[in-house]
Structures are given as C-alpha cells and as structure tokens.
Amino acid sequence: MVTVANDRADEMQELPARRAQYGLPVRALLNVPSLRGTRVLAGAGGLDREVRRVNVMEVPDILPWVKPHELLLTTGFPLRAVPGESDDVAALCRLVSDLNERRLAAIAIKLGRYIDRLPDAVLHVAERLDLPLLWVPDGVAFDDVITDVFTELLDRQSGALSRADELHRALAAIVLEGGDLPQIAEEVARLLDAAVLICTPDGRVQAEGGARESFAELPLFDATGRFRVEQLKLGMQPAPDGRPGELAVVSIVAGGIDHGRIAAFRADAPLPAPGVQALERAATVAALAITKQLAVAAVESKYRGDYLRDVLVGAAGDPGAVVAHCASLGWNVDRPMVVVVAELDPDDPQRPIPPTPISLRSPQERFTAAWQQVVRPRDKAAPVVGFSSEVVALLPLEDGDRGDKDAAAAMVDAVVTAVAGDRGGGRRSFCAGVSRLVMDPARIAEAYSEARKAVAVSRRVRGRGSVAHFDSLGVHRLLSLVPDAAELRSFAEETLGDLARDTAEAADLRHTLQTLLDTNLNVAETARILHFHYNTLRYRIGKLERIVGPFTTQAPLRLDVALALQVIEMRGI
C-alpha cells in the first residue's frame, strides 16, 4: 500500500479517534535492515512521531499528496538549492514547515547524487519543529525501504489483531462463566498492561482493574468520586493537563442504548496496540454483562419494589413479619433509620437536553441506579427502590448515632451530595425529603408519608435541587398536614384579599408585608432592607392595612396574615 505522488489525496482531515491504527515511531524504523546506518541530520526531538505509511517525493509540488504520519522518501532532487541563493533556501524552509503542518512523520533523504548537503537554515527549521530529517546512504534502494517499513507495520498490525482476538476470547470466556464487570476490567488491564475503569454514562465508577492509583492521580474525579466523562472525548487522547501518558475512552452501547464508558490509561508509556480496538471489543463484552445485569435486576427489582411499596403504605402486615421478610430480601429494617424520598425536578426549559444518536436509559432508571450505587457501598442491607416518579431509600444510622438528629442529617447530606455529584455528564437535579428518625419498624409507613410531604414542600418553597427534613419544615410542616388544599387556598384568599392575587403588584406588596413581619414591625429596619424612604414605607403600611386590616395593632390578625403568606409561598399545599 505505497502512496506514490501520482494521485491527489482527499481533503486533509483529522483521522477518526476511534479508528484502529498500528503505526511505529520513527526511531523504531531506524532499526530495519535497509535503514541501518541512517543518520539523523536534524529534528531528533521528533523521533517518537508515528509512521503509518510511506510516500516517495520526486517532484517539488508534493504538498497536495502528503498525508499525516507518512515517512517521505526522496533522492534530494526536488530539494536542490543553489548555495547562496536566498530565495531557494527560503523556499526549502517553507516546504519543511508546510510538511510539518501536514503532520508528516519524517523525511528520509538520499544525499550524494543530487545534493551533497542541506542548507543550515533548513536544518535549523527542522530542528526547531522537531521534524526528523534522516540521511539515507546512497546505496539504499527505496523499494527495500518500502518493503522493510511495511513488513514492520504489518507485523505490528498482525500482533495487535492477535492480542485483540486473545482479549475477545478471554472476555467472552469470563461472561460465559458468569463473570462480571470487575473481572472484565481486570482482564483488559492485564492484556493492555494499563489501568482500566468502567463507569456509567454519567461517570459513576462500576469496576476498576490494573494500577488503580494511575487513574486516581488524574484530575478527572470530583469530590464524590464521579469520573468526569464529559471532559473526555471518545478514542485515543493524551492525559489531561499536560500529564504524561495516554488515555483511551470507548462507549459501551447495546441495542442503541448507552450503558457507560470503558477507559484505559498508561502513565509511563503510550497504550499498546491494538488500543482503541481492544477497548471496543471489551466494550461489546461489557455491554453483554450489563444487559444481563439489567435483565436480572429488572425482575428482582419488580418483586422487591412491590413488597417495599406495601411496607411504605402500611399494607405489609405485622412489623415482625415485615422485618423477617425484609431480611430474606437482604434488607435490615430493624434499626434506627430515616426514610428519604427523592424526585427528579422537571426539565429546565432554559437548559434543553441536546439530542444524541444514542439512546440513554430513562432518567428515572438512571436516577434509581445512581442512588443504589451510592448507598450500596455504605450499607448493602439498606433498601433503595425506584418507583415511577420517586426513589425511596431507608438509610440507617451508625451504631453510635442512635437517636442523633444531627448525625442523621449529616449522613443524608453526604448521600445526596454523592448522588448529585458536580452536575457533570448531563446529570438531572432533584429534590429530596427526609422523615423524622424511625426507631420502630412499625413507624416506617408514617415516616414515608413525612418524607413525601417534605419533598413536596421543599420543591414549592425552596425550588429545584433542595433537600428538606420534615422536622425543619416549621409551620410548613403543620400546613402540610391539612388534607384539603382548597381550604388552605380559601383561608389565604379571605385573609389577604387582593394581596392573594397572582399579579406583580400583589407580589411586591406581599414582599413588603413579609419583611415587616420578619422585622417585628420595625419600620426603620424594614425601610433599610427594602431601600425605601421612611415615608414611602409608612404609605405602604397604610395601603396594606386598608387591604388586610390593622395588622400592626392586632396580634391575632398578624398571626393569620403570617400563616396566609406561608400558604401562598407553598402555592396552596
């Protein structure tokens, strides 16, 4: 597959990152029989450039036919320059620069027949660009060089394909024998002599293999341990932040659904061939393992979820029977815990999700998997189940924290932070509600109701991405216990009158009223907070009293007004 300068190449373009390539560094090719005795005239700093093909140049206008990663052979005829003629020397310097821009691997020149030496200016340009200029002895035939180079490249390709085939057979055997992602990661790491990581589409690490500390040294993990996949492209790439080593990333796709990423990294050397191709084969096998996991998990989750739903609504029977049945499912509910209900926030119209040719599992499925993956390492016996619109987790307290509300709050915050990550990888925001401490399994249903109320109040009062503990809801907690939302709205409208309307003027007056109540009717302090003139605020107070009554002098009315404002804030809940 020799490329001779007789046909125009396609438009110059970056080679696809995922295409398997089997090049060799220039320094390795200097050891082939026909190139032994070759001297490096300049550009020794580029001897690690990769050679993938060979071209022959015998005409000066070679540039349109040059491709990346070529070893360019020439007799020196097109490089002739008259010593002392600055125009010719400048043209040669430009030619060397243009060849470097086309990512040429090296230029091998047969000196002696048409040219005895290259001008010093040309050597200086090649040295500055680290483009190797090689002197080939006059007796060497180009067809011998071409044969030797392509023999080395084909040997490398054959060896790479053999290793890829060995990897595929080894991974297939792992899956057929019931192996899982950790075994796949270890086998890939062994065959590539690299650190390997398998994660979900949003970067939650599922398995690691090889020198795990190599990945840990990269700036690619957030504080929760999430692998920042959004910072990497698919295919081969250098380590980030100019660090030594090479990194390869491949998608794990099955049935048009993106199941995650598999990444390999070597800090001390480039990844060995077949590199990306080996990872693609590993990704295929990993997709089989993940699909198997999901199929089994779907059946188990349906059964376990149905039972937990009965427990949460109080329809599972005697507490003793509940504890025993949960134990048979691998859950321990006979200990201090809190019930957490988490719900995804609606799509943000300001941040539309970009289209992708690869489908993802539904947001609810991925949300459930994220909770399970975070909670499982902390406590395998903690129930975590996803339903159609919520995820419910029964999170236990540490043995030394029995009855400690602060410890429970800290534990929940840590879990929520881990699930949320740093919002990378297309993650969705969510709200969470936390029940009071559950010291008796008989109170699980009540705690579930508390958590659901907390998450509902949290979203309406605090907005997207909020977390609310039922104990900290204050008056909202009492209002949430009123079963008739219409009655609450009626109370607010009767108490506030025109202030309950959904207009900008009513909202502005409600803000003034709320600030007055917050400052215990301190007119001077309220004027300072709202940046009003004192007399302007006095005028507003008169207007408010004409609408709601003399709240500044009647404490019971102030209480009614304060409660009505909270109902409006809760949007009638």
XYZ file of C-alpha atoms in Angstrom:
573
model
C 0.000 0.000 0.000
C 2.630 2.502 -1.157
C 1.445 6.013 -1.848
C 3.354 7.499 -4.775
C 2.952 11.136 -5.773
C 0.630 10.442 -8.696
C -2.793 10.894 -7.221
C -4.347 13.709 -5.223
C -5.355 12.873 -1.670
C -8.715 13.680 -0.196
C -9.200 16.833 1.793
C -6.922 16.941 4.821
C -8.822 15.896 7.930
C -8.183 14.570 11.386
C -8.294 10.786 11.452
C -11.257 9.435 13.423
C -10.200 8.964 17.016
C -11.778 5.531 17.223
C -10.179 4.018 14.094
C -7.618 1.355 14.962
C -4.096 2.420 13.916
C -0.905 0.416 14.091
C 1.912 2.864 13.490
C 5.518 2.708 14.654
C 7.717 5.517 15.981
C 10.423 6.802 13.639
C 13.183 5.637 15.998
C 11.901 2.042 15.765
C 12.090 2.085 11.960
C 15.748 3.121 12.058
C 16.487 -0.468 13.082
C 15.007 -2.123 9.975
C 17.710 -3.663 7.700
C 17.503 -1.139 4.851
C 17.675 1.878 7.187
C 20.546 0.760 9.361
C 23.338 3.290 9.105
C 20.863 6.122 8.623
C 21.873 9.327 10.432
C 19.589 11.954 11.947
C 20.527 15.310 10.412
C 18.023 17.370 12.433
C 14.778 17.096 14.401
C 15.890 14.332 16.783
C 13.219 15.551 19.205
C 10.550 14.135 16.876
C 11.812 10.557 16.660
C 8.697 9.439 18.545
C 6.457 10.622 15.708
C 4.270 7.811 14.410
C 4.778 6.306 10.936
C 1.729 4.638 9.360
C 2.563 4.809 5.652
C 5.370 5.585 3.153
C 5.436 8.113 0.323
C 8.024 8.943 -2.330
C 8.731 12.532 -3.393
C 10.467 13.270 -6.688
C 8.631 16.455 -7.625
C 8.697 19.795 -5.796
C 4.881 20.162 -5.571
C 4.409 17.180 -3.246
C 2.283 19.013 -0.671
C -1.187 18.227 -2.110
C -0.467 14.485 -1.880
C 1.138 14.315 1.545
C -0.877 12.609 4.296
C -0.377 12.577 8.075
C 2.050 10.102 9.645
C 3.975 9.439 6.434
C 7.651 8.634 6.044
C 8.624 10.693 2.997
C 11.452 9.269 0.859
C 13.388 11.435 -1.624
C 16.671 11.428 -3.538
C 17.085 15.116 -2.825
C 16.377 16.127 -6.422
C 13.343 18.283 -5.515
C 15.255 19.776 -2.581
C 18.127 21.164 -4.591
C 19.075 24.713 -3.770
C 21.880 26.833 -5.137
C 24.238 27.709 -2.253
C 23.959 31.371 -1.516
C 20.652 31.822 -3.337
C 18.415 33.035 -0.503
C 15.166 32.587 -2.446
C 15.778 28.873 -2.968
C 16.795 28.363 0.665
C 13.709 30.233 1.885
C 11.522 28.048 -0.351
C 13.059 24.910 1.183
C 12.436 26.248 4.682
C 8.787 26.903 3.789
C 8.494 23.400 2.369
C 9.779 21.856 5.591
C 7.337 23.990 7.619
C 4.420 23.038 5.338
C 5.268 19.345 5.602
C 5.327 19.654 9.390
C 1.882 21.306 9.345
C 0.583 18.254 7.491
C 1.849 16.132 10.393
C 4.498 14.343 8.372
C 6.383 11.748 10.425
C 9.857 12.227 8.907
C 11.801 12.972 5.720
C 14.405 10.428 4.612
C 16.842 11.908 2.067
C 19.362 10.053 -0.050
C 22.255 12.535 -0.200
C 25.168 12.366 -2.584
C 23.629 12.027 -6.034
C 21.676 15.257 -6.494
C 22.520 17.100 -3.308
C 25.526 16.834 -1.008
C 24.119 18.626 1.983
C 21.122 20.603 3.145
C 21.441 24.321 3.882
C 21.959 25.169 7.563
C 18.757 27.252 7.556
C 16.703 24.195 6.542
C 18.323 22.080 9.252
C 17.591 24.830 11.766
C 13.880 24.888 10.814
C 13.610 21.096 11.102
C 15.358 21.153 14.479
C 13.021 23.862 15.745
C 9.939 21.940 14.580
C 11.246 18.545 15.777
C 10.659 17.167 12.268
C 13.233 14.383 11.734
C 15.457 14.803 8.669
C 17.198 11.484 8.004
C 20.263 10.852 5.821
C 19.943 7.559 3.940
C 23.117 6.038 2.472
C 23.335 6.393 -1.327
C 23.370 2.630 -1.913
C 19.973 2.013 -0.316
C 17.096 1.244 -2.699
C 13.747 2.826 -1.950
C 11.849 -0.363 -2.717
C 13.866 -2.093 0.028
C 12.954 0.665 2.470
C 9.279 0.454 1.498
C 9.279 -3.327 1.851
C 11.017 -3.263 5.242
C 8.805 -0.492 6.656
C 5.566 -2.125 5.593
C 6.772 -5.503 6.846
C 7.267 -3.929 10.274
C 3.860 -2.239 10.107
C 2.116 -5.444 9.040
C 3.872 -7.410 11.790
C 2.701 -4.847 14.282
C -0.840 -4.984 12.924
C -0.831 -8.778 12.992
C 0.399 -8.801 16.577
C -2.186 -6.194 17.580
C -5.015 -8.156 15.983
C -3.782 -11.300 17.672
C -3.831 -9.560 21.045
C -7.293 -8.157 20.310
C -8.531 -11.622 19.415
C -6.969 -13.041 22.575
C -8.663 -10.321 24.586
C -12.030 -11.006 22.965
C -11.808 -14.743 23.646
C -10.712 -14.173 27.237
C -13.546 -11.703 27.885
C -16.133 -13.919 26.233
C -14.999 -16.784 28.458
C -15.433 -14.554 31.516
C -19.026 -13.728 30.570
C -19.895 -17.326 29.689
C -18.541 -18.444 33.063
C -20.722 -15.917 34.884
C -18.081 -13.239 35.366
C -18.972 -9.590 35.792
C -17.566 -6.114 35.184
C -14.732 -6.353 37.787
C -13.388 -9.488 36.066
C -13.667 -7.820 32.665
C -11.784 -4.743 33.904
C -9.008 -6.875 35.394
C -8.587 -8.927 32.200
C -8.434 -5.848 29.979
C -5.929 -4.260 32.357
C -3.750 -7.375 32.234
C -3.714 -7.663 28.455
C -3.143 -3.949 27.852
C -0.826 -3.521 30.855
C -2.827 -0.443 31.794
C -5.235 0.900 34.386
C -8.842 0.277 33.319
C -12.080 1.832 34.533
C -15.705 1.028 33.683
C -18.346 3.608 34.571
C -21.936 4.612 33.873
C -22.756 7.248 31.197
C -22.577 9.955 33.879
C -19.300 8.724 35.353
C -20.177 6.530 38.334
C -17.368 4.020 38.645
C -18.627 0.436 38.451
C -15.370 -1.512 38.164
C -11.615 -0.938 38.064
C -8.644 -3.025 37.063
C -4.860 -2.775 36.968
C -2.962 0.061 38.628
C -5.957 1.944 40.039
C -3.715 4.639 41.545
C -2.784 5.747 37.999
C -6.333 6.963 37.344
C -6.560 8.449 40.840
C -3.684 10.803 40.018
C -5.577 12.344 37.086
C -7.716 15.470 37.651
C -10.786 13.622 36.364
C -12.699 12.848 39.562
C -14.961 15.138 41.554
C -15.205 15.170 45.339
C -17.805 12.394 45.278
C -15.604 10.075 43.207
C -17.512 10.571 39.949
C -15.394 10.168 36.806
C -15.828 13.335 34.716
C -16.646 11.687 31.390
C -17.867 14.997 29.964
C -14.257 16.259 29.937
C -13.056 13.454 27.648
C -13.643 12.595 24.001
C -14.034 9.104 22.633
C -10.883 7.474 21.269
C -7.168 7.934 21.970
C -6.006 11.135 23.628
C -3.142 12.415 25.765
C -3.533 12.594 29.519
C -5.198 15.853 30.623
C -3.359 18.935 31.883
C -0.192 18.010 30.035
C 0.479 14.999 32.250
C 2.489 12.099 30.836
C 0.708 9.069 29.475
C -2.069 8.156 27.086
C -5.788 7.658 27.651
C -8.403 5.818 25.583
C -12.181 6.033 26.087
C -14.887 3.935 24.374
C -18.674 3.891 24.764
C -20.471 0.775 25.978
C -23.527 0.536 23.735
C -26.068 -2.255 23.361
C -29.348 -2.128 21.459
C -28.847 1.558 20.725
C -28.677 2.362 24.453
C -25.637 3.968 26.051
C -24.659 1.945 29.118
C -21.462 3.763 30.025
C -17.767 4.121 29.241
C -14.672 1.953 29.452
C -11.372 3.818 29.765
C -7.741 2.662 29.786
C -4.728 4.709 30.887
C -0.966 4.261 30.976
C 1.100 6.902 32.720
C 4.565 5.703 31.727
C 4.104 4.948 28.009
C 1.562 5.012 25.166
C -1.116 2.361 25.243
C -0.042 -0.744 23.310
C -1.701 -1.740 20.068
C -4.486 -2.533 19.397
C -5.518 0.208 21.850
C -8.981 1.514 20.982
C -9.907 -1.609 19.015
C -9.219 -3.784 22.056
C -11.351 -1.484 24.193
C -14.171 -1.629 21.648
C -14.162 -5.410 21.882
C -14.087 -5.153 25.652
C -16.993 -2.683 25.492
C -19.016 -5.205 23.485
C -18.461 -7.877 26.125
C -19.118 -5.381 28.934
C -22.410 -4.492 27.224
C -23.397 -8.169 27.375
C -22.601 -8.291 31.088
C -24.502 -5.058 31.792
C -27.507 -6.213 29.749
C -27.552 -9.446 31.734
C -27.358 -7.489 34.994
C -30.217 -5.229 33.953
C -32.421 -8.150 32.926
C -31.910 -9.926 36.245
C -32.202 -6.682 38.207
C -35.461 -5.795 36.480
C -37.135 -8.998 37.688
C -35.697 -8.718 41.193
C -36.484 -5.013 41.404
C -40.105 -5.580 40.446
C -40.610 -8.129 43.206
C -38.640 -6.195 45.826
C -40.230 -2.907 44.819
C -43.752 -4.280 45.093
C -43.070 -5.541 48.586
C -41.405 -2.318 49.758
C -44.373 -0.368 48.411
C -46.652 -2.469 50.656
C -44.359 -1.728 53.612
C -44.363 2.027 52.864
C -48.154 2.257 52.693
C -48.645 0.068 55.770
C -50.165 -2.881 53.897
C -47.419 -5.461 54.598
C -48.862 -6.780 57.837
C -47.305 -7.346 61.268
C -43.994 -5.472 61.922
C -42.320 -8.722 62.936
C -43.295 -10.336 59.641
C -42.057 -7.233 57.791
C -38.649 -7.440 59.485
C -38.342 -11.150 58.708
C -39.399 -10.823 55.068
C -37.088 -7.851 54.504
C -34.230 -9.905 55.966
C -34.959 -12.629 53.384
C -34.551 -9.962 50.697
C -31.221 -8.846 52.149
C -32.616 -5.763 53.900
C -32.311 -4.797 57.541
C -35.155 -2.533 58.688
C -34.960 -3.324 62.388
C -32.618 -0.469 63.328
C -32.663 3.348 63.622
C -33.112 4.917 60.187
C -34.639 7.728 58.196
C -36.799 7.420 55.091
C -35.643 9.544 52.148
C -37.847 10.263 49.134
C -36.090 11.779 46.114
C -37.830 13.092 42.993
C -36.302 14.385 39.778
C -37.017 18.018 39.026
C -38.986 18.749 35.845
C -36.922 19.552 32.760
C -35.496 23.062 32.849
C -36.708 24.899 29.711
C -33.637 27.146 29.966
C -31.318 24.121 29.672
C -32.732 21.813 26.973
C -31.174 18.367 26.704
C -29.211 18.149 23.424
C -30.224 15.367 21.021
C -27.953 12.343 20.734
C -27.915 9.459 18.229
C -27.511 7.013 21.109
C -30.418 6.497 23.477
C -29.960 6.603 27.209
C -31.909 4.670 29.777
C -34.831 6.680 31.068
C -33.890 9.428 33.542
C -35.799 7.620 36.294
C -33.872 4.381 35.692
C -30.538 6.185 35.781
C -31.622 8.143 38.864
C -32.518 4.927 40.675
C -29.228 3.321 39.650
C -27.317 6.346 40.963
C -28.944 6.065 44.398
C -28.329 2.341 44.537
C -24.704 2.712 43.550
C -24.081 5.367 46.207
C -25.944 3.630 49.050
C -24.783 0.059 48.365
C -21.105 0.562 49.337
C -22.208 2.323 52.534
C -24.664 -0.375 53.607
C -25.712 -3.334 51.457
C -28.683 -4.002 53.739
C -30.260 -0.564 53.199
C -33.365 -0.757 50.947
C -33.217 1.503 47.867
C -36.047 1.118 45.347
C -37.135 3.224 42.404
C -40.788 3.749 41.559
C -42.393 5.529 38.618
C -41.698 9.062 39.864
C -39.577 8.717 43.004
C -36.730 6.855 44.641
C -37.176 5.696 48.234
C -34.209 4.857 50.451
C -34.263 3.674 54.073
C -30.910 4.970 55.303
C -29.618 3.570 58.619
C -27.697 5.491 61.256
C -24.319 4.384 62.503
C -24.409 2.305 65.686
C -23.018 5.169 67.742
C -25.520 7.680 66.384
C -28.756 6.168 67.674
C -31.306 8.947 68.030
C -28.861 11.674 66.932
C -30.706 14.011 64.573
C -27.563 15.918 63.598
C -25.804 12.672 62.669
C -28.813 11.633 60.588
C -28.836 14.991 58.774
C -25.092 14.770 58.060
C -25.463 11.222 56.766
C -28.319 12.179 54.415
C -26.440 15.242 53.156
C -23.408 13.088 52.341
C -25.520 10.630 50.362
C -27.396 13.373 48.489
C -24.106 15.104 47.640
C -22.671 11.848 46.300
C -25.741 11.213 44.145
C -25.740 14.772 42.823
C -22.013 14.775 42.046
C -20.887 18.053 40.466
C -23.756 18.150 37.945
C -21.466 16.915 35.165
C -22.241 14.411 32.456
C -25.784 15.644 31.785
C -26.997 14.923 35.308
C -30.512 15.940 36.432
C -31.273 17.986 39.535
C -33.630 16.550 42.144
C -35.362 17.376 45.401
C -35.300 15.158 48.460
C -37.446 14.896 51.571
C -36.292 13.278 54.822
C -38.514 11.826 57.543
C -38.018 12.001 61.280
C -35.964 9.252 62.899
C -37.559 5.819 62.723
C -36.804 3.822 65.874
C -39.503 1.179 65.317
C -40.316 -0.698 62.069
C -43.979 -0.109 62.782
C -43.411 3.597 62.017
C -41.974 3.142 58.501
C -45.260 3.967 56.769
C -45.658 7.147 58.811
C -42.052 8.128 58.055
C -42.645 7.599 54.341
C -45.608 9.966 54.463
C -43.434 12.557 56.251
C -40.694 12.270 53.638
C -43.183 12.702 50.789
C -44.611 15.814 52.406
C -41.120 17.167 52.979
C -40.106 16.764 49.335
C -43.339 18.369 48.125
C -42.927 21.357 50.444
C -39.220 21.606 49.629
C -39.765 21.947 45.884
C -42.510 24.535 46.232
C -40.826 26.670 48.872
C -37.110 26.287 48.114
C -37.107 25.404 44.424
C -35.085 22.950 42.348
C -32.369 20.818 43.896
C -33.444 21.373 47.505
C -33.402 18.973 50.464
C -35.890 19.291 53.336
C -36.073 17.447 56.650
C -39.595 17.037 57.991
C -38.504 18.278 61.435
C -37.181 21.526 59.935
C -40.290 22.495 57.976
C -41.608 24.682 60.800
C -45.074 26.000 60.137
C -44.989 24.403 56.700
C -44.985 21.084 58.483
C -48.320 21.886 60.153
C -49.815 23.305 56.969
C -48.763 20.199 55.014
C -50.856 18.089 57.391
C -54.053 19.848 56.281
C -55.573 17.366 53.819
C -57.759 19.892 51.980
C -55.595 22.163 49.787
C -58.699 24.094 48.670
C -59.394 25.018 52.280
C -55.874 26.414 52.633
C -56.245 28.495 49.487
C -59.594 29.771 50.666
C -58.074 30.790 54.014
C -55.261 32.679 52.262
C -57.607 34.499 49.892
C -60.008 35.503 52.686
C -57.160 36.734 54.907
C -55.078 38.574 52.306
C -57.808 39.793 49.986
C -56.308 41.455 46.900
C -52.820 40.546 48.094
C -53.527 36.887 47.229
C -53.804 37.701 43.537
C -51.185 36.450 41.101
C -50.014 39.876 39.933
C -46.703 41.719 40.118
C -48.208 44.469 42.311
C -49.671 41.923 44.772
C -46.359 40.033 44.932
C -44.491 43.298 45.641
C -46.878 44.227 48.452
C -46.662 40.695 49.908
C -42.878 41.045 49.975
C -43.182 44.320 51.889
C -45.656 42.732 54.316
C -43.433 39.680 54.880
C -40.398 41.889 55.555
C -42.380 43.902 58.097
C -43.352 40.699 59.902
C -39.773 39.402 59.762
C -38.504 42.580 61.456
C -41.270 42.523 64.093
C -42.858 45.655 62.541
C -39.634 47.683 62.825
C -40.385 50.370 60.229
C -36.855 51.831 60.118
C -35.197 48.417 59.686
C -37.742 47.372 57.031
C -37.158 50.598 55.084
C -33.400 49.959 55.170
C -33.784 46.351 53.966
C -36.171 47.299 51.160
C -34.288 50.511 50.264
C -37.432 52.572 50.751
C -37.737 56.083 52.092
C -39.275 56.049 55.569
C -42.348 57.989 54.406
C -42.764 55.678 51.402
C -42.874 52.684 53.719
C -45.388 54.431 56.018
C -47.598 54.998 52.959
C -47.294 51.300 52.023
C -48.209 50.222 55.552
C -51.388 52.290 55.310
C -52.221 50.659 51.999
C -51.624 47.189 53.440
C -53.877 47.891 56.423
C -56.647 49.047 54.122
C -56.426 45.641 52.366
C -55.904 43.164 55.240
C -56.903 45.195 58.300
C -54.985 46.696 61.265
C -52.307 44.004 61.476
C -49.859 46.410 63.176
C -52.064 46.623 66.288
C -53.855 43.264 66.354
C -51.634 40.270 67.156
C -54.230 37.590 66.164
C -54.589 39.246 62.744
C -50.798 39.304 62.355
C -50.756 35.562 63.001
C -53.460 34.960 60.389
C -51.604 37.123 57.863
C -48.311 35.334 58.541
C -49.935 31.928 58.032
C -51.691 33.093 54.850
C -48.383 34.318 53.442
C -46.861 30.904 54.112
C -49.783 29.220 52.322
C -49.186 31.475 49.311
C -45.475 30.614 49.418
C -46.382 26.918 49.453
C -48.670 27.539 46.473
C -51.703 26.178 48.234
C -50.224 22.911 49.519
